[in-house]
Amino acid sequence: MTKLFFLNVIFQGLMRIFQERRRALQTLGEPQHPMYLIAPLPFMSWINHYRLNCENIGIDNKDFILLLCKDLSVFSNEERNQQLNSLKKNLGFSQLQVVPVLHVSRSYGLVVSHKDDWKLVYSGDSMPCDALIMAGKDATLLIHEATFDDELHQEAKRKRHSTISQAVDVGREMNASFNLLTHFSQRYPKIPLMDNGGEKVGIAFDHMKVRLGDLKLLPHLSAPLQALFQEELEEMKEKQKRHKRNRLGGLIE
């Protein structure tokens, strides 16, 4: 059962997760232990508004124990935070930090090191971010957003997201053992439009579960997935060509 939830930005579906978690624990006959919730400061006003207008969720710590990103950032003294120390002890973490990243105001990435000698980095929504690269050096696993294909790099910059190649480059600069790309635009409903990222790069799907020891198998799924969704890939390539023609036409005019 989920023990930690990291909220990079305000997420409207969060309350549904708490409701379903409560229902699942009740069905399994397990105690309603709260999970840890790491969230940005604006979550406080959002949850207070929800409590006033909908339901009194989380106020008695039955659903979650809240830790604010500002108290866990690389600029904070983590040893002063008792809740953080409790989280680290319960989940076996030797270190947990959030890192301000390049997206909307108060957006953060997550860096976690475990006592079993693995390190996980999650970018959240972000452009390539030097602070995250430094904090995540030599990660076992980097989970990085790759919202846009490389042809849409200007749109990625405007919306403060990453392209696929940018996400792959972040993994290389970080020296991550494996880079799992996620958060693809809805332009790619089946599979993202990307070249082979190499043996250290894989793509994630909704509801995906993978063990750290099995990450090396993910690149081998690239060719079968491309064959499975060949029609969708051809359609996306055609859209990409039209976008490039329109962009070049605008420059000529």
CSV table of C-alpha atoms in Angstrom, one decimal:
chain,number,residue,atom,x,y,z
A,1,MET,CA,0.0,0.0,0.0
A,2,THR,CA,1.3,3.5,-0.8
A,3,LYS,CA,3.3,5.1,2.0
A,4,LEU,CA,4.6,8.3,0.4
A,5,PHE,CA,3.0,10.6,-2.1
A,6,PHE,CA,5.0,13.5,-3.6
A,7,LEU,CA,3.0,16.4,-5.0
A,8,ASN,CA,5.1,18.4,-7.5
A,9,VAL,CA,2.2,20.8,-8.2
A,10,ILE,CA,-1.4,21.0,-7.0
A,11,PHE,CA,-3.2,17.9,-8.3
A,12,GLN,CA,-7.0,17.9,-8.4
A,13,GLY,CA,-7.3,14.1,-8.2
A,14,LEU,CA,-5.5,13.8,-4.9
A,15,MET,CA,-8.7,13.6,-2.8
A,16,ARG,CA,-9.9,10.7,-4.9
A,17,ILE,CA,-6.7,8.9,-4.2
A,18,PHE,CA,-7.2,9.3,-0.4
A,19,GLN,CA,-10.8,8.1,-0.7
A,20,GLU,CA,-9.8,5.0,-2.7
A,21,ARG,CA,-6.9,4.3,-0.4
A,22,ARG,CA,-9.3,4.4,2.6
A,23,ARG,CA,-11.7,2.0,0.8
A,24,ALA,CA,-9.0,-0.4,-0.1
A,25,LEU,CA,-7.6,-0.6,3.4
A,26,GLN,CA,-11.0,-1.2,4.8
A,27,THR,CA,-11.7,-4.0,2.2
A,28,LEU,CA,-8.4,-5.6,3.1
A,29,GLY,CA,-9.1,-5.3,6.8
A,30,GLU,CA,-5.9,-3.3,7.4
A,31,PRO,CA,-5.5,-0.4,9.8
A,32,GLN,CA,-5.9,3.1,8.5
A,33,HIS,CA,-2.3,4.3,8.9
A,34,PRO,CA,-1.7,7.7,7.3
A,35,MET,CA,0.8,8.1,4.4
A,36,TYR,CA,3.3,10.8,4.1
A,37,LEU,CA,2.4,13.7,1.8
A,38,ILE,CA,5.1,16.0,0.5
A,39,ALA,CA,3.5,19.1,-1.1
A,40,PRO,CA,4.2,22.7,-2.1
A,41,LEU,CA,3.1,25.6,0.2
A,42,PRO,CA,-0.1,26.5,-1.9
A,43,PHE,CA,-1.5,23.1,-1.0
A,44,MET,CA,-2.3,24.5,2.5
A,45,SER,CA,-4.8,27.0,1.1
A,46,TRP,CA,-6.2,24.5,-1.3
A,47,ILE,CA,-6.8,21.8,1.3
A,48,ASN,CA,-8.3,24.3,3.7
A,49,HIS,CA,-10.7,25.4,1.0
A,50,TYR,CA,-11.6,21.8,0.3
A,51,ARG,CA,-12.3,21.1,3.9
A,52,LEU,CA,-14.6,24.1,4.3
A,53,ASN,CA,-16.6,23.2,1.2
A,54,CYS,CA,-16.4,19.4,0.8
A,55,GLU,CA,-15.1,17.2,3.6
A,56,ASN,CA,-12.8,17.3,6.6
A,57,ILE,CA,-10.1,15.1,5.1
A,58,GLY,CA,-6.7,14.7,6.6
A,59,ILE,CA,-7.3,17.0,9.5
A,60,ASP,CA,-6.8,14.2,12.1
A,61,ASN,CA,-3.8,12.7,10.3
A,62,LYS,CA,-5.7,9.5,9.4
A,63,ASP,CA,-5.2,10.1,5.7
A,64,PHE,CA,-1.8,11.9,5.5
A,65,ILE,CA,1.0,13.5,7.4
A,66,LEU,CA,1.9,16.7,5.6
A,67,LEU,CA,5.5,17.8,5.0
A,68,LEU,CA,5.9,21.1,3.0
A,69,CYS,CA,8.5,21.2,0.2
A,70,LYS,CA,9.9,24.5,1.5
A,71,ASP,CA,10.9,22.7,4.7
A,72,LEU,CA,12.7,19.9,2.8
A,73,SER,CA,14.5,21.9,0.1
A,74,VAL,CA,18.2,21.8,-0.4
A,75,PHE,CA,18.3,25.2,1.5
A,76,SER,CA,16.7,23.7,4.7
A,77,ASN,CA,18.2,22.0,7.7
A,78,GLU,CA,16.5,18.6,7.4
A,79,GLU,CA,17.7,17.5,10.9
A,80,ARG,CA,15.3,20.0,12.5
A,81,ASN,CA,12.3,18.3,11.0
A,82,GLN,CA,10.9,15.6,13.2
A,83,GLN,CA,8.4,14.4,10.7
A,84,LEU,CA,11.1,14.1,8.1
A,85,ASN,CA,13.2,12.0,10.4
A,86,SER,CA,10.2,9.8,11.1
A,87,LEU,CA,9.6,9.3,7.4
A,88,LYS,CA,13.2,8.4,6.7
A,89,LYS,CA,13.2,5.9,9.5
A,90,ASN,CA,9.9,4.3,8.5
A,91,LEU,CA,10.9,4.0,4.8
A,92,GLY,CA,14.6,3.3,5.2
A,93,PHE,CA,15.8,6.5,3.6
A,94,SER,CA,19.2,7.8,4.4
A,95,GLN,CA,18.4,11.1,2.7
A,96,LEU,CA,15.4,12.9,1.3
A,97,GLN,CA,15.5,16.4,-0.3
A,98,VAL,CA,13.3,18.4,-2.6
A,99,VAL,CA,14.9,20.6,-5.2
A,100,PRO,CA,13.3,23.8,-6.7
A,101,VAL,CA,13.0,23.1,-10.5
A,102,LEU,CA,12.3,25.2,-13.6
A,103,HIS,CA,8.5,25.1,-14.1
A,104,VAL,CA,5.8,27.2,-12.5
A,105,SER,CA,6.3,28.9,-9.1
A,106,ARG,CA,7.0,26.5,-6.2
A,107,SER,CA,7.6,23.5,-8.4
A,108,TYR,CA,10.0,20.8,-7.0
A,109,GLY,CA,11.9,17.7,-7.9
A,110,LEU,CA,12.6,14.9,-5.4
A,111,VAL,CA,15.9,13.2,-4.5
A,112,VAL,CA,15.8,10.1,-2.3
A,113,SER,CA,18.7,7.9,-1.1
A,114,HIS,CA,18.0,4.5,0.5
A,115,LYS,CA,20.0,2.6,3.1
A,116,ASP,CA,20.1,-0.3,0.7
A,117,ASP,CA,22.4,1.8,-1.5
A,118,TRP,CA,20.1,3.1,-4.2
A,119,LYS,CA,19.2,6.6,-5.2
A,120,LEU,CA,16.0,7.8,-7.0
A,121,VAL,CA,15.4,11.2,-8.6
A,122,TYR,CA,12.1,12.4,-9.8
A,123,SER,CA,12.0,15.6,-11.9
A,124,GLY,CA,8.3,16.4,-11.6
A,125,ASP,CA,7.2,19.0,-14.2
A,126,SER,CA,10.4,20.9,-15.3
A,127,MET,CA,12.7,22.1,-17.9
A,128,PRO,CA,16.2,20.7,-17.7
A,129,CYS,CA,17.5,21.9,-14.3
A,130,ASP,CA,21.1,22.2,-13.2
A,131,ALA,CA,20.2,22.1,-9.5
A,132,LEU,CA,18.4,18.8,-9.9
A,133,ILE,CA,21.4,17.4,-11.9
A,134,MET,CA,23.8,18.3,-9.1
A,135,ALA,CA,21.5,16.9,-6.4
A,136,GLY,CA,20.9,13.7,-8.3
A,137,LYS,CA,24.4,12.9,-9.3
A,138,ASP,CA,25.0,9.2,-9.9
A,139,ALA,CA,21.4,8.3,-9.3
A,140,THR,CA,20.3,4.6,-9.6
A,141,LEU,CA,17.1,5.8,-11.3
A,142,LEU,CA,16.1,9.1,-12.8
A,143,ILE,CA,12.4,9.5,-13.6
A,144,HIS,CA,12.2,12.6,-15.9
A,145,GLU,CA,9.4,14.2,-17.7
A,146,ALA,CA,9.6,14.3,-21.5
A,147,THR,CA,6.5,16.2,-22.5
A,148,PHE,CA,7.3,17.1,-26.1
A,149,ASP,CA,9.1,15.6,-29.0
A,150,ASP,CA,12.3,17.4,-30.2
A,151,GLU,CA,10.5,19.2,-33.0
A,152,LEU,CA,8.4,21.1,-30.4
A,153,HIS,CA,11.4,22.5,-28.5
A,154,GLN,CA,10.1,26.1,-28.7
A,155,GLU,CA,6.8,25.1,-27.2
A,156,ALA,CA,8.5,23.1,-24.5
A,157,LYS,CA,10.5,26.2,-23.6
A,158,ARG,CA,7.4,28.4,-23.6
A,159,LYS,CA,5.5,26.0,-21.3
A,160,ARG,CA,8.6,25.2,-19.2
A,161,HIS,CA,8.7,21.5,-19.9
A,162,SER,CA,11.4,19.2,-21.4
A,163,THR,CA,11.7,17.6,-24.8
A,164,ILE,CA,12.7,13.9,-25.1
A,165,SER,CA,16.3,14.7,-26.0
A,166,GLN,CA,16.6,17.2,-23.2
A,167,ALA,CA,15.4,14.6,-20.7
A,168,VAL,CA,17.9,12.0,-22.1
A,169,ASP,CA,20.7,14.6,-21.8
A,170,VAL,CA,19.8,15.3,-18.2
A,171,GLY,CA,20.2,11.6,-17.4
A,172,ARG,CA,23.7,11.6,-19.1
A,173,GLU,CA,24.8,14.7,-17.2
A,174,MET,CA,23.5,13.3,-14.0
A,175,ASN,CA,25.3,10.0,-14.7
A,176,ALA,CA,22.1,8.1,-13.8
A,177,SER,CA,22.3,4.4,-14.2
A,178,PHE,CA,18.8,4.4,-15.8
A,179,ASN,CA,16.5,7.1,-17.1
A,180,LEU,CA,12.8,6.4,-17.2
A,181,LEU,CA,10.9,9.0,-19.3
A,182,THR,CA,7.4,9.9,-18.4
A,183,HIS,CA,4.7,12.7,-18.6
A,184,PHE,CA,4.3,12.6,-22.4
A,185,SER,CA,2.0,15.1,-24.1
A,186,GLN,CA,-1.5,13.9,-25.0
A,187,ARG,CA,-0.3,14.3,-28.6
A,188,TYR,CA,1.1,10.8,-28.1
A,189,PRO,CA,-1.8,8.8,-26.8
A,190,LYS,CA,-0.1,5.4,-27.4
A,191,ILE,CA,3.7,5.9,-27.6
A,192,PRO,CA,6.0,8.9,-27.7
A,193,LEU,CA,7.8,9.8,-30.9
A,194,MET,CA,11.4,9.2,-30.1
A,195,ASP,CA,14.6,7.6,-31.5
A,196,ASN,CA,16.3,4.8,-29.6
A,197,GLY,CA,17.6,6.4,-26.4
A,198,GLY,CA,20.1,3.7,-25.8
A,199,GLU,CA,20.4,0.9,-23.2
A,200,LYS,CA,19.9,3.3,-20.2
A,201,VAL,CA,16.6,4.8,-21.3
A,202,GLY,CA,13.1,3.5,-21.1
A,203,ILE,CA,9.6,4.9,-21.4
A,204,ALA,CA,6.9,4.7,-18.7
A,205,PHE,CA,3.2,4.1,-19.0
A,206,ASP,CA,0.2,4.7,-16.7
A,207,HIS,CA,-0.1,2.1,-13.9
A,208,MET,CA,3.4,0.7,-14.8
A,209,LYS,CA,5.2,-1.3,-12.1
A,210,VAL,CA,8.9,-2.2,-12.5
A,211,ARG,CA,11.6,-3.5,-10.1
A,212,LEU,CA,15.0,-1.7,-10.1
A,213,GLY,CA,16.6,-5.0,-11.2
A,214,ASP,CA,14.3,-5.2,-14.2
A,215,LEU,CA,15.0,-1.7,-15.6
A,216,LYS,CA,17.6,-3.0,-18.0
A,217,LEU,CA,14.9,-4.9,-19.8
A,218,LEU,CA,12.8,-1.8,-20.7
A,219,PRO,CA,14.9,-0.7,-23.7
A,220,HIS,CA,14.3,-4.1,-25.3
A,221,LEU,CA,10.6,-3.3,-25.4
A,222,SER,CA,11.1,-0.3,-27.7
A,223,ALA,CA,11.1,-2.2,-31.0
A,224,PRO,CA,8.0,-4.4,-30.2
A,225,LEU,CA,6.1,-1.3,-29.0
A,226,GLN,CA,7.0,0.6,-32.2
A,227,ALA,CA,5.8,-2.4,-34.3
A,228,LEU,CA,2.6,-2.6,-32.2
A,229,PHE,CA,1.8,1.1,-32.7
A,230,GLN,CA,3.3,1.6,-36.2
A,231,GLU,CA,0.2,3.2,-37.6
A,232,GLU,CA,0.0,5.8,-34.7
A,233,LEU,CA,3.8,6.5,-35.2
A,234,GLU,CA,3.4,7.1,-38.9
A,235,GLU,CA,0.5,9.5,-38.2
A,236,MET,CA,2.6,11.4,-35.6
A,237,LYS,CA,5.5,11.6,-38.0
A,238,GLU,CA,3.2,13.1,-40.7
A,239,LYS,CA,2.0,15.7,-38.1
A,240,GLN,CA,5.6,16.5,-37.3
A,241,LYS,CA,6.4,17.1,-41.0
A,242,ARG,CA,3.4,19.5,-41.3
A,243,HIS,CA,4.4,21.3,-38.2
A,244,LYS,CA,7.9,21.8,-39.6
A,245,ARG,CA,6.6,23.0,-43.0
A,246,ASN,CA,4.3,25.5,-41.3
A,247,ARG,CA,7.1,26.7,-39.1
A,248,LEU,CA,9.5,27.2,-42.0
A,249,GLY,CA,6.7,28.8,-44.1
A,250,GLY,CA,6.2,31.4,-41.3
A,251,LEU,CA,9.9,32.1,-41.3
A,252,ILE,CA,10.0,32.6,-45.0
A,253,GLU,CA,7.0,35.0,-44.9
